[in-house]
Short mmCIF file of C-alpha atoms and ligand atoms in Angstrom, two decimals:
data_model
loop_
_atom_site.label_atom_id
_atom_site.label_comp_id
_atom_site.label_asym_id
_atom_site.label_seq_id
_atom_site.Cartn_x
_atom_site.Cartn_y
_atom_site.Cartn_z
CA UNK A 1 -114.83 48.24 33.60
CA UNK A 2 -113.54 45.42 36.03
CA UNK A 3 -116.26 44.46 37.86
CA UNK A 4 -114.47 43.61 41.32
CA UNK A 5 -115.83 39.97 41.07
CA UNK A 6 -113.47 36.89 40.40
CA UNK A 7 -114.48 33.67 38.70
CA UNK A 8 -112.56 30.88 39.19
CA UNK A 9 -110.73 28.71 35.35
CA UNK A 10 -112.18 25.15 36.44
CA UNK A 11 -109.86 23.68 33.94
CA UNK A 12 -107.26 24.99 35.88
CA UNK A 13 -108.30 26.36 38.76
CA UNK A 14 -105.91 29.70 38.21
CA UNK A 15 -108.06 33.19 39.50
CA UNK A 16 -109.81 34.82 36.10
CA UNK A 17 -111.07 39.10 36.91
CA UNK A 18 -114.73 39.41 35.29
CA UNK A 19 -115.10 42.56 33.55
CA UNK A 20 -117.86 44.20 31.73
CA UNK A 21 -117.06 45.21 28.35
CA UNK A 22 -119.88 47.53 25.79
CA UNK A 23 -119.14 45.16 23.00
CA UNK A 24 -120.16 41.59 21.62
CA UNK A 25 -119.13 38.49 20.01
CA UNK A 26 -121.95 38.30 17.52
CA UNK A 27 -121.16 35.10 15.67
CA UNK A 28 -121.10 33.82 20.07
CA UNK A 29 -124.53 33.49 20.96
CA UNK A 30 -125.31 33.97 24.12
CA UNK A 31 -123.62 34.01 26.95
CA UNK A 32 -120.72 34.98 28.73
CA UNK A 33 -116.93 34.96 26.49
CA UNK A 34 -113.42 34.02 27.61
CA UNK A 35 -111.15 36.60 26.95
CA UNK A 36 -107.79 34.87 25.43
CA UNK A 37 -105.83 38.37 25.45
CA UNK A 38 -102.94 36.31 23.09
CA UNK A 39 -105.11 34.86 20.83
CA UNK A 40 -107.81 37.40 19.13
CA UNK A 41 -106.71 40.21 18.28
CA UNK A 42 -109.67 42.75 20.18
CA UNK A 43 -109.24 40.76 23.51
CA UNK A 44 -105.02 41.64 23.05
CA UNK A 45 -106.09 46.15 21.97
CA UNK A 46 -108.54 45.33 25.53
CA UNK A 47 -105.56 43.61 27.61
CA UNK A 48 -103.02 45.79 26.68
CA UNK A 49 -105.46 49.55 28.04
CA UNK A 50 -106.57 47.72 30.89
CA UNK A 51 -103.21 46.12 31.03
CA UNK A 52 -104.14 42.84 31.70
CA UNK A 53 -101.62 39.78 31.60
CA UNK A 54 -101.42 38.45 28.29
CA UNK A 55 -100.68 34.77 28.66
CA UNK A 56 -99.55 32.81 25.61
CA UNK A 57 -101.67 29.11 25.68
CA UNK A 58 -100.88 28.63 21.56
CA UNK A 59 -97.58 27.81 20.48
CA UNK A 60 -95.58 28.14 16.69
CA UNK A 61 -91.45 27.46 16.76
CA UNK A 62 -91.10 31.03 15.13
CA UNK A 63 -92.56 32.93 17.27
CA UNK A 64 -91.22 34.41 20.23
CA UNK A 65 -91.58 33.38 23.76
CA UNK A 66 -91.90 36.70 25.24
CA UNK A 67 -95.12 38.54 24.36
CA UNK A 68 -94.16 41.98 25.44
CA UNK A 69 -92.77 42.35 22.08
CA UNK A 70 -95.96 40.59 20.04
CA UNK A 71 -97.83 43.84 18.87
CA UNK A 72 -100.46 41.95 17.91
CA UNK A 73 -102.91 38.12 18.66
CA UNK A 74 -101.24 34.46 17.16
CA UNK A 75 -104.77 33.24 15.54
CA UNK A 76 -103.51 30.93 13.55
CA UNK A 77 -102.99 27.00 14.40
CA UNK A 78 -100.00 26.32 17.16
CA UNK A 79 -99.83 23.61 19.74
CA UNK A 80 -100.41 24.10 23.61
CA UNK A 81 -98.02 25.61 26.06
CA UNK A 82 -98.74 26.62 30.38
CA UNK A 83 -102.22 24.31 29.63
CA UNK A 84 -101.48 22.40 31.91
CA UNK A 85 -101.61 18.14 31.06
CA UNK A 86 -102.87 19.86 27.75
CA UNK A 87 -99.47 20.84 27.05
CA UNK A 88 -98.33 20.36 23.02
CA UNK A 89 -101.74 18.93 21.81
CA UNK A 90 -102.67 20.39 18.11
CA UNK A 91 -104.77 23.69 19.32
CA UNK A 92 -107.46 22.17 17.49
CA UNK A 93 -107.30 18.59 18.72
CA UNK A 94 -106.94 20.45 22.35
CA UNK A 95 -109.94 21.74 22.08
CA UNK A 96 -111.85 18.63 21.74
CA UNK A 97 -109.54 16.65 24.77
CA UNK A 98 -110.17 20.27 27.16
CA UNK A 99 -114.48 19.62 26.34
CA UNK A 100 -114.61 15.77 27.40
CA UNK A 101 -112.05 16.33 30.90
CA UNK A 102 -114.72 19.36 31.77
CA UNK A 103 -117.76 16.93 30.62
CA UNK A 104 -116.28 14.09 32.31
CA UNK A 105 -116.07 16.28 35.82
CA UNK A 106 -119.26 17.98 35.05
CA UNK A 107 -118.10 20.52 34.51
CA UNK A 108 -118.94 21.15 30.54
CA UNK A 109 -120.97 19.49 27.94
CA UNK A 110 -120.78 19.96 24.19
CA UNK A 111 -124.07 21.75 22.52
CA UNK A 112 -124.20 22.82 19.17
CA UNK A 113 -125.20 26.92 18.29
CA UNK A 114 -126.84 27.32 15.39
CA UNK A 115 -127.80 29.92 13.84
CA UNK A 116 -131.01 29.60 11.72
CA UNK A 117 -132.42 32.97 10.00
CA UNK A 118 -135.09 34.22 8.08
CA UNK A 119 -135.00 33.22 4.12
CA UNK A 120 -136.52 35.75 2.26
CA UNK A 121 -137.79 34.34 -0.74
CA UNK A 122 -139.57 36.06 -3.04
CA UNK A 123 -138.40 38.20 -5.74
CA UNK A 124 -139.49 40.72 -7.96
CA UNK A 125 -138.57 39.38 -11.17
CA UNK A 126 -140.25 37.60 -14.19
CA UNK A 127 -137.69 34.28 -14.07
CA UNK A 128 -138.83 32.41 -11.19
CA UNK A 129 -141.53 30.23 -10.62
CA UNK A 130 -144.68 31.76 -9.18
CA UNK A 131 -145.55 31.66 -6.27
CA UNK A 132 -149.36 29.90 -5.72
CA UNK A 133 -151.14 31.78 -3.67
CA UNK A 134 -153.87 34.08 -3.94
CA UNK A 135 -155.37 37.15 -2.79
CA UNK A 136 -159.18 37.00 -1.87
CA UNK A 137 -161.15 40.44 -0.60
CA UNK A 138 -163.09 38.07 1.05
CA UNK A 139 -160.69 34.94 2.52
CA UNK A 140 -158.25 37.00 2.45
CA UNK A 141 -154.80 34.72 1.95
CA UNK A 142 -155.53 31.08 0.10
CA UNK A 143 -153.17 28.71 -0.93
CA UNK A 144 -153.48 27.98 -5.44
CA UNK A 145 -156.18 24.19 -5.46
CA UNK A 146 -153.48 21.08 -5.09
CA UNK A 147 -155.00 20.09 -8.96
CA UNK A 148 -154.37 23.66 -10.78
CA UNK A 149 -150.51 23.75 -9.55
CA UNK A 150 -147.78 23.98 -11.21
CA UNK A 151 -148.79 27.57 -12.15
CA UNK A 152 -147.24 28.66 -15.29
CA UNK A 153 -145.62 32.14 -15.64
CA UNK A 154 -147.42 34.07 -18.71
CA UNK A 155 -145.70 34.16 -21.57
CA UNK A 156 -147.12 37.61 -23.16
CA UNK A 157 -145.20 39.65 -20.85
CA UNK A 158 -143.09 42.34 -22.04
CA UNK A 159 -140.28 43.48 -20.28
CA UNK A 160 -139.09 46.11 -19.49
CA UNK A 161 -136.74 46.84 -17.05
CA UNK A 162 -139.45 48.85 -15.07
CA UNK A 163 -142.41 49.73 -12.54
CA UNK A 164 -141.84 46.87 -10.13
CA UNK A 165 -142.45 43.00 -11.18
CA UNK A 166 -143.30 42.26 -14.53
CA UNK A 167 -146.44 40.03 -13.76
CA UNK A 168 -147.80 42.43 -11.99
CA UNK A 169 -148.91 44.62 -15.31
CA UNK A 170 -150.01 40.87 -16.59
CA UNK A 171 -153.87 41.16 -16.35
CA UNK A 172 -154.65 37.45 -17.48
CA UNK A 173 -152.35 36.51 -14.75
CA UNK A 174 -152.83 38.44 -11.66
CA UNK A 175 -156.57 38.73 -12.34
CA UNK A 176 -158.09 35.01 -10.99
CA UNK A 177 -160.78 34.01 -8.28
CA UNK A 178 -160.46 32.66 -5.49
CA UNK A 179 -160.04 29.17 -4.60
CA UNK A 180 -162.69 29.00 -2.19
CA UNK A 181 -165.43 31.30 -2.12
CA UNK A 182 -164.94 31.77 -5.98
CA UNK A 183 -165.34 35.67 -5.16
CA UNK A 184 -162.17 37.83 -8.02
CA UNK A 185 -158.73 37.72 -6.63
CA UNK A 186 -155.39 38.89 -7.52
CA UNK A 187 -152.02 36.28 -7.61
CA UNK A 188 -149.45 37.49 -5.94
CA UNK A 189 -146.54 38.73 -8.70
CA UNK A 190 -143.02 37.93 -6.57
CA UNK A 191 -141.31 35.27 -8.28
CA UNK A 192 -139.24 32.96 -5.53
CA UNK A 193 -135.67 32.64 -5.51
CA UNK A 194 -134.55 30.68 -7.77
CA UNK A 195 -132.15 29.18 -4.59
CA UNK A 196 -135.58 27.64 -3.81
CA UNK A 197 -135.67 25.73 -6.97
CA UNK A 198 -132.47 24.19 -7.17
CA UNK A 199 -132.46 22.83 -4.03
CA UNK A 200 -134.70 19.89 -4.84
CA UNK A 201 -134.91 20.55 -8.63
CA UNK A 202 -132.55 16.59 -8.93
CA UNK A 203 -135.13 15.13 -6.95
CA UNK A 204 -137.75 16.41 -9.11
CA UNK A 205 -134.92 15.23 -12.29
CA UNK A 206 -135.92 11.60 -10.84
CA UNK A 207 -139.07 11.72 -12.65
CA UNK A 208 -140.06 14.65 -14.46
CA UNK A 209 -143.25 13.46 -16.81
CA UNK A 210 -145.09 12.26 -13.50
CA UNK A 211 -148.16 14.85 -12.28
CA UNK A 212 -149.29 13.26 -9.23
CA UNK A 213 -147.11 14.81 -6.47
CA UNK A 214 -143.70 17.12 -6.81
CA UNK A 215 -141.93 13.58 -7.89
CA UNK A 216 -142.41 9.94 -7.76
CA UNK A 217 -141.87 8.96 -4.37
CA UNK A 218 -140.76 5.69 -5.59
CA UNK A 219 -137.82 6.38 -8.25
CA UNK A 220 -136.80 8.65 -5.86
CA UNK A 221 -135.57 6.19 -3.91
CA UNK A 222 -134.39 4.30 -6.39
CA UNK A 223 -132.42 7.46 -8.66
CA UNK A 224 -131.22 8.82 -5.79
CA UNK A 225 -128.59 9.80 -3.64
CA UNK A 226 -126.70 12.05 -6.15
CA UNK A 227 -122.85 10.35 -6.60
CA UNK A 228 -120.84 13.18 -7.56
CA UNK A 229 -121.95 16.56 -7.01
CA UNK A 230 -119.50 19.42 -9.44
CA UNK A 231 -118.97 22.89 -8.83
CA UNK A 232 -117.19 25.56 -8.53
CA UNK A 233 -116.83 26.33 -4.79
CA UNK A 234 -118.10 30.18 -4.59
CA UNK A 235 -121.61 28.46 -5.47
CA UNK A 236 -121.45 25.23 -3.86
CA UNK A 237 -121.36 26.28 -0.21
CA UNK A 238 -124.74 28.15 -0.43
CA UNK A 239 -126.12 25.66 -2.55
CA UNK A 240 -125.70 23.05 -0.61
CA UNK A 241 -126.64 24.81 2.57
CA UNK A 242 -129.94 25.02 0.92
CA UNK A 243 -130.02 21.75 -0.68
CA UNK A 244 -129.40 19.30 2.11
CA UNK A 245 -131.79 21.34 3.84
CA UNK A 246 -134.94 21.05 2.04
CA UNK A 247 -133.87 17.91 1.26
CA UNK A 248 -134.64 16.84 5.85
CA UNK A 249 -137.31 19.00 5.53
CA UNK A 250 -139.08 17.03 2.58
CA UNK A 251 -137.64 14.04 4.91
CA UNK A 252 -139.16 15.01 7.57
CA UNK A 253 -142.71 15.61 6.15
CA UNK A 254 -142.32 12.17 4.86
CA UNK A 255 -141.21 12.45 1.09
CA UNK A 256 -137.55 10.69 1.36
CA UNK A 257 -135.89 8.03 3.36
CA UNK A 258 -132.69 9.61 2.54
CA UNK A 259 -131.55 13.05 4.30
CA UNK A 260 -128.37 13.67 2.61
CA UNK A 261 -128.47 14.66 -1.01
CA UNK A 262 -125.04 14.20 -2.48
CA UNK A 263 -122.64 11.86 -1.92
CA UNK A 264 -119.46 12.93 -3.12
CA UNK A 265 -118.53 16.80 -3.68
CA UNK A 266 -116.10 18.07 -6.60
CA UNK A 267 -115.04 22.14 -6.57
CA UNK A 268 -113.06 22.31 -9.21
CA UNK A 269 -111.06 25.37 -9.12
CA UNK A 270 -110.86 28.77 -11.35
CA UNK A 271 -109.14 29.73 -14.85
CA UNK A 272 -106.16 32.18 -13.90
CA UNK A 273 -104.81 34.46 -16.79
CA UNK A 274 -101.88 36.96 -16.75
CA UNK A 275 -102.08 36.46 -12.14
CA UNK A 276 -106.54 37.36 -12.25
CA UNK A 277 -109.59 35.29 -12.11
CA UNK A 278 -110.33 34.87 -15.65
CA UNK A 279 -113.97 37.18 -15.89
CA UNK A 280 -115.00 39.41 -19.05
CA UNK A 281 -115.71 42.41 -16.32
CA UNK A 282 -111.25 42.20 -16.17
CA UNK A 283 -111.41 41.54 -19.88
CA UNK A 284 -108.90 38.62 -19.57
CA UNK A 285 -111.31 36.50 -21.21
CA UNK A 286 -109.64 34.07 -23.59
CA UNK A 287 -112.66 32.61 -26.22
CA UNK A 288 -112.33 28.84 -26.72
CA UNK A 289 -113.29 29.13 -29.89
CA UNK A 290 -110.57 30.80 -31.43
CA UNK A 291 -108.57 28.16 -30.06
CA UNK A 292 -110.84 25.39 -32.00
CA UNK A 293 -110.30 27.02 -34.87
CA UNK A 294 -106.50 27.14 -34.07
CA UNK A 295 -105.97 23.92 -32.94
CA UNK A 296 -109.12 21.87 -32.48
CA UNK A 297 -110.90 20.96 -29.96
CA UNK A 298 -109.37 17.97 -28.49
CA UNK A 299 -106.09 20.07 -27.99
CA UNK A 300 -108.09 22.98 -26.00
CA UNK A 301 -110.22 20.52 -24.30
CA UNK A 302 -106.21 18.37 -23.16
CA UNK A 303 -104.87 21.50 -22.07
CA UNK A 304 -107.69 22.09 -19.60
CA UNK A 305 -107.69 18.90 -18.57
CA UNK A 306 -103.72 18.44 -17.86
CA UNK A 307 -102.61 22.19 -16.66
CA UNK A 308 -103.97 21.70 -13.54
CA UNK A 309 -105.77 19.21 -11.22
CA UNK A 310 -109.11 19.63 -11.78
CA UNK A 311 -109.79 20.43 -8.33
CA UNK A 312 -107.42 23.71 -7.91
CA UNK A 313 -107.45 26.91 -10.59
CA UNK A 314 -105.58 26.81 -13.90
CA UNK A 315 -103.14 28.75 -15.15
CA UNK A 316 -103.87 29.59 -18.62
CA UNK A 317 -101.07 29.53 -20.65
CA UNK A 318 -100.60 29.83 -24.81
CA UNK A 319 -97.64 27.67 -24.22
CA UNK A 320 -99.21 25.12 -22.88
CA UNK A 321 -101.74 24.98 -25.43
CA UNK A 322 -98.55 24.44 -27.62
CA UNK A 323 -96.90 21.67 -25.84
CA UNK A 324 -101.13 20.03 -26.15
CA UNK A 325 -101.04 20.79 -29.29
CA UNK A 326 -97.54 18.88 -30.20
CA UNK A 327 -98.23 15.78 -27.94
CA UNK A 328 -101.79 15.35 -29.52
CA UNK A 329 -99.36 15.34 -33.07
CA UNK A 330 -96.27 12.83 -31.82
CA UNK A 331 -99.35 10.80 -30.64
CA UNK A 332 -101.47 11.19 -33.80
CA UNK A 333 -97.66 10.51 -35.84
CA UNK A 334 -97.18 6.88 -33.48
CA UNK A 335 -99.95 5.93 -35.51
CA UNK A 336 -99.50 6.86 -38.53
CA UNK A 337 -95.55 5.48 -38.98
CA UNK A 338 -97.59 1.89 -37.52
CA UNK A 339 -100.91 1.65 -39.55
CA UNK A 340 -99.79 0.09 -42.41
CA UNK A 341 -97.45 -2.39 -40.39
CA UNK A 342 -100.28 -2.81 -38.45
CA UNK A 343 -102.94 -3.81 -40.94
CA UNK A 344 -102.72 -7.82 -40.51
CA UNK A 345 -100.28 -8.10 -37.98
CA UNK A 346 -100.67 -11.89 -35.77
CA UNK A 347 -99.82 -12.14 -31.78
CA UNK A 348 -96.51 -14.64 -31.86
CA UNK A 349 -97.55 -18.03 -28.85
CA UNK A 350 -93.68 -17.40 -27.05
CA UNK A 351 -93.22 -13.96 -24.79
CA UNK A 352 -90.33 -12.61 -24.40
CA UNK A 353 -88.51 -10.88 -22.02
CA UNK A 354 -89.51 -7.77 -24.79
CA UNK A 355 -92.84 -8.72 -24.67
CA UNK A 356 -93.68 -8.99 -20.85
CA UNK A 357 -92.24 -5.25 -20.30
CA UNK A 358 -94.24 -4.22 -22.89
CA UNK A 359 -97.54 -5.90 -21.78
CA UNK A 360 -96.66 -4.58 -18.50
CA UNK A 361 -96.64 -0.94 -19.63
CA UNK A 362 -99.56 -1.52 -21.32
CA UNK A 363 -101.48 -3.00 -17.77
CA UNK A 364 -99.64 -0.63 -16.64
CA UNK A 365 -101.45 2.42 -18.24
CA UNK A 366 -104.47 1.30 -17.91
CA UNK A 367 -104.37 0.26 -13.99
CA UNK A 368 -103.24 4.46 -14.05
CA UNK A 369 -105.55 5.59 -16.26
CA UNK A 370 -108.25 3.22 -14.53
CA UNK A 371 -107.59 4.47 -11.23
CA UNK A 372 -106.48 8.68 -11.66
CA UNK A 373 -110.26 8.69 -13.65
CA UNK A 374 -112.44 6.94 -11.19
CA UNK A 375 -110.07 9.79 -8.67
CA UNK A 376 -110.60 12.59 -11.09
CA UNK A 377 -106.55 12.90 -11.37
CA UNK A 378 -107.49 14.13 -14.69
CA UNK A 379 -103.79 15.42 -15.30
CA UNK A 380 -102.01 12.81 -13.60
CA UNK A 381 -104.29 10.00 -16.05
CA UNK A 382 -102.95 12.26 -19.18
CA UNK A 383 -99.18 12.28 -17.78
CA UNK A 384 -98.85 8.65 -18.28
CA UNK A 385 -101.33 8.40 -21.56
CA UNK A 386 -97.57 10.56 -22.75
CA UNK A 387 -95.16 8.81 -20.65
CA UNK A 388 -96.55 5.40 -22.32
CA UNK A 389 -96.81 7.11 -25.66
CA UNK A 390 -92.62 7.83 -25.61
CA UNK A 391 -92.39 4.07 -24.13
CA UNK A 392 -94.16 3.60 -27.20
CA UNK A 393 -91.15 5.18 -29.67
CA UNK A 394 -88.35 3.68 -28.11
CA UNK A 395 -90.01 -0.39 -28.66
CA UNK A 396 -89.08 -0.27 -32.25
CA UNK A 397 -91.22 -3.74 -32.77
CA UNK A 398 -90.11 -6.76 -35.02
CA UNK A 399 -91.85 -7.57 -37.43
CA UNK A 400 -93.09 -10.83 -34.89
CA UNK A 401 -93.89 -8.23 -32.30
CA UNK A 402 -96.62 -6.30 -34.39
CA UNK A 403 -99.23 -8.19 -33.02
CA UNK A 404 -98.28 -7.39 -29.55
CA UNK A 405 -97.43 -4.09 -30.56
CA UNK A 406 -100.81 -3.21 -32.15
CA UNK A 407 -102.80 -4.33 -28.82
CA UNK A 408 -100.68 -1.57 -27.85
CA UNK A 409 -102.03 0.79 -29.52
CA UNK A 410 -105.38 0.01 -30.12
CA UNK A 411 -105.53 0.18 -25.80
CA UNK A 412 -103.74 3.56 -25.98
CA UNK A 413 -106.71 4.77 -28.28
CA UNK A 414 -109.71 3.90 -25.96
CA UNK A 415 -107.83 4.76 -22.89
CA UNK A 416 -107.51 8.26 -24.73
CA UNK A 417 -110.86 8.33 -25.67
CA UNK A 418 -112.93 10.11 -22.93
CA UNK A 419 -110.22 12.96 -23.27
CA UNK A 420 -109.94 13.61 -27.19
CA UNK A 421 -112.57 12.11 -28.44
CA UNK A 422 -111.89 13.02 -32.07
CA UNK A 423 -108.29 11.76 -32.21
CA UNK A 424 -109.68 8.45 -30.90
CA UNK A 425 -111.70 8.15 -33.45
CA UNK A 426 -109.31 9.21 -36.00
CA UNK A 427 -106.36 6.37 -35.29
CA UNK A 428 -108.79 3.76 -33.88
CA UNK A 429 -110.14 3.53 -37.58
CA UNK A 430 -106.32 3.92 -38.69
CA UNK A 431 -105.40 1.02 -37.08
CA UNK A 432 -108.82 -0.96 -39.67
CA UNK A 433 -111.54 -0.80 -37.59
CA UNK A 434 -114.75 -0.39 -38.73
CA UNK A 435 -115.90 0.21 -36.02
CA UNK A 436 -116.36 3.32 -33.50
CA UNK A 437 -114.33 3.51 -30.57
CA UNK A 438 -116.47 4.59 -28.39
CA UNK A 439 -118.57 1.01 -28.31
CA UNK A 440 -115.26 -0.58 -27.14
CA UNK A 441 -115.54 -1.70 -23.44
CA UNK A 442 -112.88 0.03 -21.45
CA UNK A 443 -109.86 -1.81 -20.93
CA UNK A 444 -109.18 -4.45 -18.41
CA UNK A 445 -105.94 -4.52 -16.66
CA UNK A 446 -104.59 -8.31 -16.74
CA UNK A 447 -102.90 -9.02 -13.38
CA UNK A 448 -100.00 -11.38 -14.62
CA UNK A 449 -98.69 -8.86 -16.30
CA UNK A 450 -99.29 -5.37 -14.28
CA UNK A 451 -96.51 -6.32 -12.48
CA UNK A 452 -92.25 -6.20 -13.51
CA UNK A 453 -91.15 -9.72 -13.86
CA UNK A 454 -87.65 -7.61 -12.41
CA UNK A 455 -87.16 -5.75 -10.18
CA UNK A 456 -84.17 -2.81 -9.00
CA UNK A 457 -82.10 -3.29 -5.93
CA UNK A 458 -80.10 -1.08 -4.57
CA UNK A 459 -76.80 -2.42 -2.91
CA UNK A 460 -75.27 -0.42 0.08
CA UNK A 461 -71.68 -0.63 1.79
CA UNK A 462 -71.12 0.24 5.16
CA UNK A 463 -74.70 2.41 4.97
CA UNK A 464 -73.43 4.04 1.40
CA UNK A 465 -75.77 3.34 -1.11
CA UNK A 466 -72.36 2.07 -3.77
CA UNK A 467 -75.07 0.34 -7.50
CA UNK A 468 -78.02 -0.58 -8.52
CA UNK A 469 -78.86 -3.57 -9.70
CA UNK A 470 -81.82 -4.82 -12.00
CA UNK A 471 -82.80 -8.68 -11.71
CA UNK A 472 -85.31 -11.11 -11.69
CA UNK A 473 -87.70 -11.18 -9.60
CA UNK A 474 -87.63 -14.40 -8.27
CA UNK A 475 -83.69 -14.51 -7.90
CA UNK A 476 -82.45 -16.13 -5.26
CA UNK A 477 -80.79 -14.97 -2.45
CA UNK A 478 -77.06 -16.09 -3.01
CA UNK A 479 -77.56 -15.75 -6.37
CA UNK A 480 -78.17 -12.01 -5.83
CA UNK A 481 -74.86 -11.59 -3.46
CA UNK A 482 -73.06 -12.79 -6.32
CA UNK A 483 -74.15 -10.86 -8.91
CA UNK A 484 -74.05 -7.63 -6.88
CA UNK A 485 -70.07 -8.91 -5.72
CA UNK A 486 -70.04 -8.75 -10.15
CA UNK A 487 -71.12 -5.17 -9.73
CA UNK A 488 -67.21 -3.37 -10.41
CA UNK A 489 -68.13 0.28 -8.37
CA UNK A 490 -68.54 -2.69 -5.31
CA UNK A 491 -65.50 -4.29 -6.36
CA UNK A 492 -63.98 -1.14 -6.60
CA UNK A 493 -65.26 -0.09 -2.19
CA UNK A 494 -64.50 -3.57 -1.34
CA UNK A 495 -61.65 -3.54 -2.94
CA UNK A 496 -59.76 -7.05 -0.85
CA UNK A 497 -60.94 -5.85 2.83
CA UNK A 498 -63.61 -9.49 3.99
CA UNK A 499 -66.69 -8.62 3.82
CA UNK A 500 -68.42 -9.67 7.30
CA UNK A 501 -72.12 -9.62 6.55
CA UNK A 502 -75.20 -9.12 3.52
CA UNK A 503 -77.75 -8.55 4.59
CA UNK A 504 -80.62 -9.49 1.72
CA UNK A 505 -84.34 -7.39 2.50
CA UNK A 506 -86.55 -6.49 -0.06
CA UNK A 507 -85.03 -4.93 -2.44
CA UNK A 508 -81.90 -3.33 -1.62
CA UNK A 509 -78.43 -5.89 -0.67
CA UNK A 510 -76.09 -4.19 1.82
CA UNK A 511 -73.31 -5.47 2.62
CA UNK A 512 -71.08 -4.07 6.10
CA UNK A 513 -66.82 -4.83 6.63
CA UNK A 514 -65.53 -4.07 9.55
ZN1 ZN B 601 -162.31 33.91 -1.53
#
């Protein structure tokens, strides 16, 4: 109902009517809520029912500007309208700006609302860390002595699935003595929720054999923080929350200096088949063993890494498997076809244009694959390897070029080895090596060959692209002009008109005729 009270909106001094309603907004915490009828569905319905004007303040260009034509509120991202000085701002940006404005007038202050709730950590399960609590008839609830920690699970327990926690029936486990008065006492038989342990295991892993405390602070200081966290998004949200919470508690207790556990997060995508998430319950599971038996483990691995960026969902496809298998055969044949010739190949001293091009392709591949692996872009790294293989097929080395061609194949083998380790081992041996490929150093980019010696330049006439030519990088401008004018296409367009102006800037050559 309308309360009869009117308020003033401090941002624009307009009158706002105060209503009292019988619904609350759970997520909002305590306090009063400003209604935004155009951009919240509950407020939209409320305003419609009580004939309160609905004012559009967030807009997107494909919306109607007449709110009477709207059948529901607009709750997506947009830009501000009807908002005075804040018009045109993206709505998330505007939120910050409006709070800043109000704060500067001493009318508001920014605050965070936490919604921490109690967490029931006990489970009536066998698998879990026992909760180290003892019930004494004299002393009540008593924690186990520190020197008796950790309390271990008994191994002679029968798990029937009936009648509550299996531990409660393990007499040897349940019956104990009180750490304070020595009377007969009973252990807690619930175990901890798995999240209790998964929230700090990475700290224990830094010193797994340390028995004086929950972990060795010095070791933890050395190894933490975790450089990379990888997990499915459905799992990561809760686990990250709990793990970060544990870090902060342990840090407050003086166990840690660091307050955040993980430096980088990567959430891998799901595997999709026939339009649905692959799962046993949906019956659309592909058994990797079948693929391994038919095509080998390298094909399975290559397909999974190549089919999608690692953080996106992966659509399973039999054609994709076939494609990966064909590529690996092509890779294998490249080595098989050349292995004999390459055994004793020597590098010649002279680096001519062809060798320069080969060295450029090698180094461009090393650079791209290295960067992509560091950034978890495995699919584009593999695409680059495929391009490189195509180039090497087209290269057709002469006898005196075999030394550098061998270098190309060696680097190709090493760059492929993280993705297809079995095949990489095989082709490495084919080149005559006794060593195992994984003992080789990762190739470094040779800066002097990482850039092409030639550049393509576009020739435009009166602003229209007419031709592109390839020139050496260090070609002088007069020379570029001469080369450009030799192009048949350019000649045709200039005909016998007079060229008024030549412009040559960064790979673009333009002529203007008036
Ligand atoms: Zn006692």
